[in-house]
Coordinates of C-alpha atoms and ligand atoms in Angstrom, one line a residue:
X105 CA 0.7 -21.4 -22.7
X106 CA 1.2 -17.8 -20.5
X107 CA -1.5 -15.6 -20.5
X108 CA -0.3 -13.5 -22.7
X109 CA 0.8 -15.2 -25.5
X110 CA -0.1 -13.5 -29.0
X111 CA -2.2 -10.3 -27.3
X112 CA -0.4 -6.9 -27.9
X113 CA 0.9 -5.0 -24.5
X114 CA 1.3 -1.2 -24.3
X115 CA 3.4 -0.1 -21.5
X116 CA 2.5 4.1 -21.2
X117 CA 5.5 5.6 -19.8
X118 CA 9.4 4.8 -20.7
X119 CA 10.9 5.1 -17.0
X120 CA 13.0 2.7 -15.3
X121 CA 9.8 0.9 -14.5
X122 CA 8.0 0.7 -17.6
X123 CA 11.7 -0.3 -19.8
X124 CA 12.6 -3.2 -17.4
X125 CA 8.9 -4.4 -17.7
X126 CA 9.7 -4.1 -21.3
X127 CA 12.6 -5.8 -21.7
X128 CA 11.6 -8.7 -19.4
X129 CA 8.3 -9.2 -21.0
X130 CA 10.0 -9.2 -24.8
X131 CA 12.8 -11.5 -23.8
X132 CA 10.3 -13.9 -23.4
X133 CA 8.4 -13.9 -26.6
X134 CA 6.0 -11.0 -25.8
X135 CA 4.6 -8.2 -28.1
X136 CA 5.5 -4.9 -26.2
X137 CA 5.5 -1.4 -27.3
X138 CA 6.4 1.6 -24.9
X139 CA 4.5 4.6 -25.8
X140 CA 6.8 7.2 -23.9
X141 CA 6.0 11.2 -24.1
X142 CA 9.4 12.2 -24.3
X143 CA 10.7 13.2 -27.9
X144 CA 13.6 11.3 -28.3
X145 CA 15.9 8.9 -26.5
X146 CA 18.4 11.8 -26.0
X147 CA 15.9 13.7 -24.1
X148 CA 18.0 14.8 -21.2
X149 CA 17.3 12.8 -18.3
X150 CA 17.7 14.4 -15.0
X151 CA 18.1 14.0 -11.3
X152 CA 20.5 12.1 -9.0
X153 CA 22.2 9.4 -9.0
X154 CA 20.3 5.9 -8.0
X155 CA 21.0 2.9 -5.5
X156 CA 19.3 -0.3 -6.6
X157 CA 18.8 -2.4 -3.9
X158 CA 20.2 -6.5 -4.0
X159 CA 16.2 -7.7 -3.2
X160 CA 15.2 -5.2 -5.8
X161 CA 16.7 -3.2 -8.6
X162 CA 19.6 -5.4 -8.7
X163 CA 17.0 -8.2 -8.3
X164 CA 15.5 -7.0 -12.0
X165 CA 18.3 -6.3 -13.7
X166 CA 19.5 -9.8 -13.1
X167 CA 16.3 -11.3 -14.3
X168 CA 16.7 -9.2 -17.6
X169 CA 19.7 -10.4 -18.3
X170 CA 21.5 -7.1 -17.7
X171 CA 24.0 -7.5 -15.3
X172 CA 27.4 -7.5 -17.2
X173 CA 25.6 -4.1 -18.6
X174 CA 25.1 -3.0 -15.1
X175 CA 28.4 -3.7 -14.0
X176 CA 30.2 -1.5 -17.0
X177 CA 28.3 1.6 -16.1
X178 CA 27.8 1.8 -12.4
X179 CA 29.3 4.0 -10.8
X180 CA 32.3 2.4 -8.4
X181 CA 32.4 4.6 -4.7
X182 CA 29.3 6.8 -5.6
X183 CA 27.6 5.1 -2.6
X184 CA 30.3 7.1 -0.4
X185 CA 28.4 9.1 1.9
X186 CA 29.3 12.3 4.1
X187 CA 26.9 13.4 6.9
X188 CA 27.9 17.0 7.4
X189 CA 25.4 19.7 9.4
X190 CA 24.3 23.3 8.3
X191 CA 27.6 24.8 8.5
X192 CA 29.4 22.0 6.2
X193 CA 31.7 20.3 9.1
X194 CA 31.5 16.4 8.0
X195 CA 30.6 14.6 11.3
X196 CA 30.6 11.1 9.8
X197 CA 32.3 9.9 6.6
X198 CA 31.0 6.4 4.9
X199 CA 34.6 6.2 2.5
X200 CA 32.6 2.4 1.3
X201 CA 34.9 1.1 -1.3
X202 CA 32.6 -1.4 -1.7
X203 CA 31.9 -2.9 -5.0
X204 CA 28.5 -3.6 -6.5
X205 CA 28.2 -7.4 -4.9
X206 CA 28.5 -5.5 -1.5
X207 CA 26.7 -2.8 -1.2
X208 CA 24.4 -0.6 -2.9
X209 CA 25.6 0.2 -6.3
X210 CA 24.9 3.8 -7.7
X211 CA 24.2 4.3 -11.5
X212 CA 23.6 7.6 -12.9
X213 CA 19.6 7.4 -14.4
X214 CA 20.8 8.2 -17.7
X215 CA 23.3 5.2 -18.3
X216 CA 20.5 2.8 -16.5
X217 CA 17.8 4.2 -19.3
X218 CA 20.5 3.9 -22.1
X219 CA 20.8 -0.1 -20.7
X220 CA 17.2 -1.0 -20.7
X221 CA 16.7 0.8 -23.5
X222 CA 19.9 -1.2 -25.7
X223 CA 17.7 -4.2 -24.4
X224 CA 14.8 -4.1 -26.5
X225 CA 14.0 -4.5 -30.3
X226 CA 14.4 -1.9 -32.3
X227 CA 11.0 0.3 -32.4
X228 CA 10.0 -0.8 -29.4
X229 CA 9.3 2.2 -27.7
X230 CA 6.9 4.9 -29.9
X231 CA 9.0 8.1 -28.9
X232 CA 6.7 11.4 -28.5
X233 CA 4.1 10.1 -27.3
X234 CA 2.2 11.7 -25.4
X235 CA -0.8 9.8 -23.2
X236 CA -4.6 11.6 -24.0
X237 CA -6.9 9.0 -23.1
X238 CA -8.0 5.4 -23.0
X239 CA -11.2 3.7 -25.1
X240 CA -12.4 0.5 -24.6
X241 CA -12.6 -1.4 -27.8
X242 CA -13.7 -4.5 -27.6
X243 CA -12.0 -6.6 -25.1
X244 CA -8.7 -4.5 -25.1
X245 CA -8.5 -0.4 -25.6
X246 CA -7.6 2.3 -28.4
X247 CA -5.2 4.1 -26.6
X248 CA -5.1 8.3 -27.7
X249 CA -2.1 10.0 -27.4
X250 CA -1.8 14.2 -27.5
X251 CA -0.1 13.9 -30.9
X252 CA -3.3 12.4 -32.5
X253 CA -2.0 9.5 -33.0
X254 CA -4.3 5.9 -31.7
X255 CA -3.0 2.5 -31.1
X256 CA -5.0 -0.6 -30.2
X257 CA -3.2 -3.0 -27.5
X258 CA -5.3 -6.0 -25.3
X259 CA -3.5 -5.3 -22.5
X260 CA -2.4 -1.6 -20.9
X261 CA 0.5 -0.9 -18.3
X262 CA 0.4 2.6 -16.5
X263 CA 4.2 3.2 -16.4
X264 CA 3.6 6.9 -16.4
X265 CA 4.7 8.0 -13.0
X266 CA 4.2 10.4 -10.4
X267 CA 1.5 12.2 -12.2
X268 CA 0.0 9.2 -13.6
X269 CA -3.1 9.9 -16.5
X270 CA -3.3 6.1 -16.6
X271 CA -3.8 5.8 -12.7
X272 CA -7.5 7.4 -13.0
X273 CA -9.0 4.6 -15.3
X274 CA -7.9 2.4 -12.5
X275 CA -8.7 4.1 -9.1
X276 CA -10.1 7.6 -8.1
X277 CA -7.3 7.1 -5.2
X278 CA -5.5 10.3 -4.8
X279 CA -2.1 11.6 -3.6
X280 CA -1.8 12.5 -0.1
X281 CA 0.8 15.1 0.7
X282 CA 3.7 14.6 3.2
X283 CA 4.3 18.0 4.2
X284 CA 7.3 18.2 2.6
X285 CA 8.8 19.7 -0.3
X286 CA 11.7 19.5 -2.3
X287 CA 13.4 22.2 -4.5
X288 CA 15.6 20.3 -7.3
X289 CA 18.4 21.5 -9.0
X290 CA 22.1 20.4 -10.7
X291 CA 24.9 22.2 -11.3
X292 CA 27.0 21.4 -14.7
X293 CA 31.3 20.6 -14.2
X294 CA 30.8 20.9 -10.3
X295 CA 34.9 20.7 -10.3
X296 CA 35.1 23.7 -11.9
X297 CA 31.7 25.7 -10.7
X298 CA 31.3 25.2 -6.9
X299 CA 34.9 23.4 -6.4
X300 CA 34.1 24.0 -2.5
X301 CA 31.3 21.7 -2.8
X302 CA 32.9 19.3 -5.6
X303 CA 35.9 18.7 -3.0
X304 CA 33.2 18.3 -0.2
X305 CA 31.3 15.6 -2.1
X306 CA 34.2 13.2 -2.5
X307 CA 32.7 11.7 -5.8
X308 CA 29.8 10.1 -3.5
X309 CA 26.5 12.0 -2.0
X310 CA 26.4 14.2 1.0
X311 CA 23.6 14.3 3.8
X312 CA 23.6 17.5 5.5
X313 CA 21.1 17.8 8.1
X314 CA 20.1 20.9 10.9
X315 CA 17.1 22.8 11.8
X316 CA 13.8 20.8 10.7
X317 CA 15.8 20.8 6.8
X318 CA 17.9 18.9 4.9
X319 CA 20.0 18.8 1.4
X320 CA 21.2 16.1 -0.4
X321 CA 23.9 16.3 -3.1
X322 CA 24.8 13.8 -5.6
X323 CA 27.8 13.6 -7.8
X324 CA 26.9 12.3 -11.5
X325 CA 29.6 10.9 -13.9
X326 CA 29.4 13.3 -16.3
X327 CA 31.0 15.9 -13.6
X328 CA 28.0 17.5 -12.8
X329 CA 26.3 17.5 -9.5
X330 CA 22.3 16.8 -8.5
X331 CA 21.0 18.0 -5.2
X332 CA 17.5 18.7 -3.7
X333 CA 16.6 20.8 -0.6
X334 CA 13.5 19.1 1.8
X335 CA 12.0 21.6 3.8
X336 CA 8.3 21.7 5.3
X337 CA 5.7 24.0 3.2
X338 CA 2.2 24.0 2.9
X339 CA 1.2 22.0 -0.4
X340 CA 0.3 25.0 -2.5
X341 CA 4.1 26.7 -1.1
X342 CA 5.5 26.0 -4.9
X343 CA 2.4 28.3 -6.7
X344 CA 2.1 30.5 -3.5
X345 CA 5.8 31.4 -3.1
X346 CA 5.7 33.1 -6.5
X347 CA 9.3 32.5 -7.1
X348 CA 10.8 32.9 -10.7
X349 CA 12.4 28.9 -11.0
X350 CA 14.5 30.1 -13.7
X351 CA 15.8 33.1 -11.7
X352 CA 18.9 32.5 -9.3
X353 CA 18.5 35.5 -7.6
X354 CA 15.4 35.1 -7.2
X355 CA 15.6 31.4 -5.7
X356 CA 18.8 32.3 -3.8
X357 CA 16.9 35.2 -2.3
X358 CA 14.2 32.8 -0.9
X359 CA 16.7 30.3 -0.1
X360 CA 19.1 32.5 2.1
X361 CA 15.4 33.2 4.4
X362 CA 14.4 30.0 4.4
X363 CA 17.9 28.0 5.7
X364 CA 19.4 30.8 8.1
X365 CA 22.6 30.1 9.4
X366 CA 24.0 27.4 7.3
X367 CA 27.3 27.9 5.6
X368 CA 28.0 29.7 2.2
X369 CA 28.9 27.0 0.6
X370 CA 24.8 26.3 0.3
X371 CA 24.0 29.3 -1.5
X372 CA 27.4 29.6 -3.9
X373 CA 25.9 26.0 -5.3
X374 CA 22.5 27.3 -5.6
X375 CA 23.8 30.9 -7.4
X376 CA 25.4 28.3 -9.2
X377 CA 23.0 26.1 -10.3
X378 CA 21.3 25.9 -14.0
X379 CA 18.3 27.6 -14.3
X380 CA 15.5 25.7 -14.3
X381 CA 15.1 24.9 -10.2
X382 CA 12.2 22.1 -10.1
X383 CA 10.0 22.6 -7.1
X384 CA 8.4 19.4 -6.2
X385 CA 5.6 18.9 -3.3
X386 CA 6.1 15.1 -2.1
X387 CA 3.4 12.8 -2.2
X388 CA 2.6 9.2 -1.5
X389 CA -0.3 7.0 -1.9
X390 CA -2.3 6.2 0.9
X391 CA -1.3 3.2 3.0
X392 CA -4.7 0.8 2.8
X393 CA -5.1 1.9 -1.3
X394 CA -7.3 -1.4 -2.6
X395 CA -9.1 -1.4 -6.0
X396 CA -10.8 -3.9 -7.9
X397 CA -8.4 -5.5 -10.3
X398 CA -9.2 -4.5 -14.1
X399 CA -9.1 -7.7 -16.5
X400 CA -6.4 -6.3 -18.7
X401 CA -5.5 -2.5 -17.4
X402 CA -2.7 -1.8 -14.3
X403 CA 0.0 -0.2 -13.1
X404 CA 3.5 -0.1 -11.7
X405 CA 5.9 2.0 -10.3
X406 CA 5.3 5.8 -8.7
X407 CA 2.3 5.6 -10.9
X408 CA 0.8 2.7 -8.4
X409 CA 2.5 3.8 -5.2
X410 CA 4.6 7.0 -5.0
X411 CA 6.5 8.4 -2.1
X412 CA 9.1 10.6 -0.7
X413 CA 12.3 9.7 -2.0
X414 CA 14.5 9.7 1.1
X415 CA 14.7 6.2 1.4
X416 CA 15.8 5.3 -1.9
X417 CA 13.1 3.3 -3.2
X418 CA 11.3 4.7 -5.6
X419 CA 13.0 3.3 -8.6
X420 CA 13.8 0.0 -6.7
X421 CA 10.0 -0.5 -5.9
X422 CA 9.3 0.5 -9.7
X423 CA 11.6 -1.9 -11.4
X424 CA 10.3 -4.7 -8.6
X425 CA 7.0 -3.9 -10.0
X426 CA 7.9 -4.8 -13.2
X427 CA 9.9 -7.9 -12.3
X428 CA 6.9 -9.3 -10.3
X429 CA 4.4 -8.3 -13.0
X430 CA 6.0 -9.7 -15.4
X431 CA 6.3 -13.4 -13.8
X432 CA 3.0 -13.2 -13.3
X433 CA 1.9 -12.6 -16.8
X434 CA 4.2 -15.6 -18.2
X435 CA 2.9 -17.8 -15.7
X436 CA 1.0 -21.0 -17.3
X437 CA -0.8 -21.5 -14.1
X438 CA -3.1 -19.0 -14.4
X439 CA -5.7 -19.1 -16.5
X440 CA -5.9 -15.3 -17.5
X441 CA -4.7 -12.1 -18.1
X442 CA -7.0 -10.9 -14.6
X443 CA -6.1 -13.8 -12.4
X444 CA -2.3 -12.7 -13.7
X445 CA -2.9 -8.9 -12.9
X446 CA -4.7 -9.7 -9.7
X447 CA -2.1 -12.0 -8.4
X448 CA 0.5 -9.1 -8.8
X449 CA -1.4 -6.5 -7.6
X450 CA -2.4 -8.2 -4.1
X451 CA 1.7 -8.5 -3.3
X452 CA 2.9 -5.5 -5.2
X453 CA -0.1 -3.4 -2.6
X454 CA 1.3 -4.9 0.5
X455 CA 4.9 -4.5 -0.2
X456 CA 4.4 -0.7 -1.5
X457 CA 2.1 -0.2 1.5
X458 CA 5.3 -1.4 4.1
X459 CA 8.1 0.9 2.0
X460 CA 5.6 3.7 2.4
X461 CA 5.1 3.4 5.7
X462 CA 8.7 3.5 6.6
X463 CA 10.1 6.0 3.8
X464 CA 7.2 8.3 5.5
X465 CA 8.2 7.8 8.8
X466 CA 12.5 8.8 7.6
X467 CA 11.0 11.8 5.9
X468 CA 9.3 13.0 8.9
X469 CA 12.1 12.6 11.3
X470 CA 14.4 14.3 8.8
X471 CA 12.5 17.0 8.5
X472 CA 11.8 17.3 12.1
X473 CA 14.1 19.4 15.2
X474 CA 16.9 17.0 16.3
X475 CA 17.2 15.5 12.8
X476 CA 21.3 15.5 12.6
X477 CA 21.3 14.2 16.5
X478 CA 19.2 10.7 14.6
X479 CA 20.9 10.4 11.7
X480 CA 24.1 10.3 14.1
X481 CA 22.4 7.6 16.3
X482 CA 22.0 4.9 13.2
X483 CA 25.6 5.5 13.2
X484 CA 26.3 4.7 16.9
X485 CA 27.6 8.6 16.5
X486 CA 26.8 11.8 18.7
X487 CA 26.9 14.9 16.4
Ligands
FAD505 C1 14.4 14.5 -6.1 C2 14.1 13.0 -6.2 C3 15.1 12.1 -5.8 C4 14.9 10.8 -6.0 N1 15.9 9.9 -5.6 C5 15.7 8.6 -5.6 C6 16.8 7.7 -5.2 O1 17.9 8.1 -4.8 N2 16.5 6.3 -5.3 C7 15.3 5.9 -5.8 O2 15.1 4.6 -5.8 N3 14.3 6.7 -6.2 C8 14.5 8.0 -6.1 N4 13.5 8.9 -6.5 C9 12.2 8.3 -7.0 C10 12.4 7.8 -8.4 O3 12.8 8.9 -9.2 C11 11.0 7.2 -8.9 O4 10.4 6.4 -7.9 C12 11.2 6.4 -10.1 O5 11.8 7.2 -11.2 C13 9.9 5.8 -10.6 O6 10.1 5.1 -11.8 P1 8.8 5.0 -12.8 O7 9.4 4.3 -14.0 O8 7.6 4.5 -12.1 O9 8.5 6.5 -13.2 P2 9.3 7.7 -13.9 O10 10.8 7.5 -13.6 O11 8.7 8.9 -13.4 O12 9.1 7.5 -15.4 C14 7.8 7.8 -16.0 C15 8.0 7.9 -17.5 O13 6.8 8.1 -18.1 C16 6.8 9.2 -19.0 N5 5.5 9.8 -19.0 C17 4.9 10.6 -18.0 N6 3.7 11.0 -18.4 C18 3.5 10.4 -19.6 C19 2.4 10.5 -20.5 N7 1.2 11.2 -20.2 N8 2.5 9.8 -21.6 C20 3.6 9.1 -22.0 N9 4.7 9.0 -21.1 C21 4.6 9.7 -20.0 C22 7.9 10.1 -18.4 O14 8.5 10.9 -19.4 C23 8.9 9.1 -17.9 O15 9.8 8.7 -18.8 C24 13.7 10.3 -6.4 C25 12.7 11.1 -6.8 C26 12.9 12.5 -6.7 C27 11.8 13.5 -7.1

């Protein structure tokens, strides 16, 4: 018998980490709700497109039994990449025509959510609901959620993400800012709204690189494009700056100061761009983070271990969270929920403590002078 067999699991936070926890936990017999805060599962999900990673992502989705899902809504070519510099001119051009068994397959996060989320039992995930608080009650917990409503579960999985309200019943360990920031945005039918940049991106992601900056582009399927612009700030930049986010003029204004000298084409995609811009200091948790495991309370994804996302592993670490958590919980060699928890916690620390290191080190030299001269090295290129 696994350790988990007939207690209730609430899993707070319906992200790619907390659904493929789900799904793998209730293909195997488990009792899992998802509490998530958004309202509904057509809640617009935002951001770019995602590479999941053989050892990882792929690694989960395989385990779930997901695959043949997978392979119907990934995105063929979208791992093309173009390194261009500030003024647009491509200096290296990854045309991949890989396929998914190859490389690095891209899915847009809205298909992967509509997957994992076809996965799992009907009322599984408890939309609109927002995470308030946590009670212990007896050996498991009432959990509170903003909308008054209370649910009892034995066992509770933080799956909240970056700004985790499950992480402080855990550990007091805080978020240490990397220096940079990011300013997110999208613009809607690229092809016909910024058909400079549409033609540039090739139906892949482009890299462009100069100064101590950087913006990354990402074509979605639906024709739209996601890009974010990594520049160093001081943490409080985004309140300090007072810049209107749903203003273009007013982002364009600081955007045309801040990135001199780089090419038109820039600041025609961000005049472009739907209002609202999302300004978004990066964190990551501190390399040595330890806590004392909880008997029946933890945590995966950017909830546990968040970082800069320029080297793609956020949602690949997230959904290897849930894939190791959940062997661990349907293990019959342990002998409880703890030894389960504590046995996942030990690896899943060490391994998000290694990604973080080196995700923190490719932030810093992309956002450092001679950034475009490294970028070109990996590629045995001179720029
Ligand atoms: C600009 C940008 C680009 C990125 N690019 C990549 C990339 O290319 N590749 C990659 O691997 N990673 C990337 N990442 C990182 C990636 O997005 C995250 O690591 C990943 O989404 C983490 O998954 P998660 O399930 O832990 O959390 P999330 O995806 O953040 O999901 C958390 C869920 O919890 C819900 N929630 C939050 N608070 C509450 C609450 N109080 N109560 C109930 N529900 C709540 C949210 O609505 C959400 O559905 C990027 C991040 C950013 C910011």
């Amino acid at each position: 018998m696994n350790t988990i067999q007939n207690k209730t699991i609430a899993i707070v936070g319906g992200g790619p980490g907390g659904l493929t926890l789900a799904r793998l936990l209730q293909m195997n017999g488990a009792i899992v709700k998802v509490y998530e805060r958004d309202v509904n599962r057509s809640a617009r999900v935002q951001g770019a497109t995602l590479d999941l990673h053989e050892e990882s992502g792929l690694a989960a989705i395989r385990a779930a039994g997901l695959m043949d899902a997978f392979v119907a809504n990934y995105r063929p070519g979208a791992d093309k990449m173009r390194v261009v510099d500030k003024g647009a001119a491509i200096l290296h051009d990854d045309d991949a025509g890989k396929n998914y068994d190859e490389a690095r397959p891209e899915i847009d996060r809205g298909p992967l959510r509509e997957i994992l989320l076809d996965s799992l039992k009907p009322d599984t995930v408890v939309w609109n609901s927002q995470f308030a608080a946590l009670h212990k009650n007896g050996t498991g917990f009432d959990i509170e959620f903003k909308n008054g409503n209370k649910y009892y579960a034995d066992i509770v999985i933080g799956a909240d993400g970056a700004n985790s309200k499950i992480r402080p019943y855990i550990t007091p360990i805080k978020p240490v800012y990397s220096g940079v920031t990011a300013l997110e945005g999208a613009v809607y039918d690229a092809a016909e709204n910024v058909p400079e940049m549409h033609t540039l991106l090739n139906g892949g992601k482009i890299f462009a690189l100069g100064d101590d900056k950087t913006i990354i582009v990402s074509s979605k399927g639906d024709g739209s494009l996601a890009f974010y612009c990594g520049f160093n700030a001081a943490e409080s930049w985004t309140k300090d700056s007072e810049i209107d986010w749903s203003n273009n003029e007013h982002v364009l204004s600081w955007f045309e100061g801040a990135f001199p000298g780089w090419d038109p084409i820039w600041a025609h995609m961000i005049s472009t761009a739907n209002a609202v811009f999302i300004p978004r200091p990066l964190y990551y948790m501190p390399l040595d983070q330890q806590w004392e495991t909880l008997p029946n309370l933890t945590m995966i994804g950017d909830a546990a271990h968040l970082m800069p996302p320029y080297a793609g592993e956020g949602v690949n670490m997230a959904m290897l969270d849930a894939l190791e958590l959940s062997q661990c919980l349907l293990n019959e060699s342990f002998m409880n929920v703890h030894d389960a928890i504590s046995a996942y916690e030990k690896q899943m620390l060490h391994r998000a403590s290694e990604t973080t290191a080196m995700t923190l080190e490719q932030t810093a030299w992309m956002h450092a002078t001679g950034n475009l001269d490294k970028m070109m090295s990996m590629f045995g290129l001179q720029s």
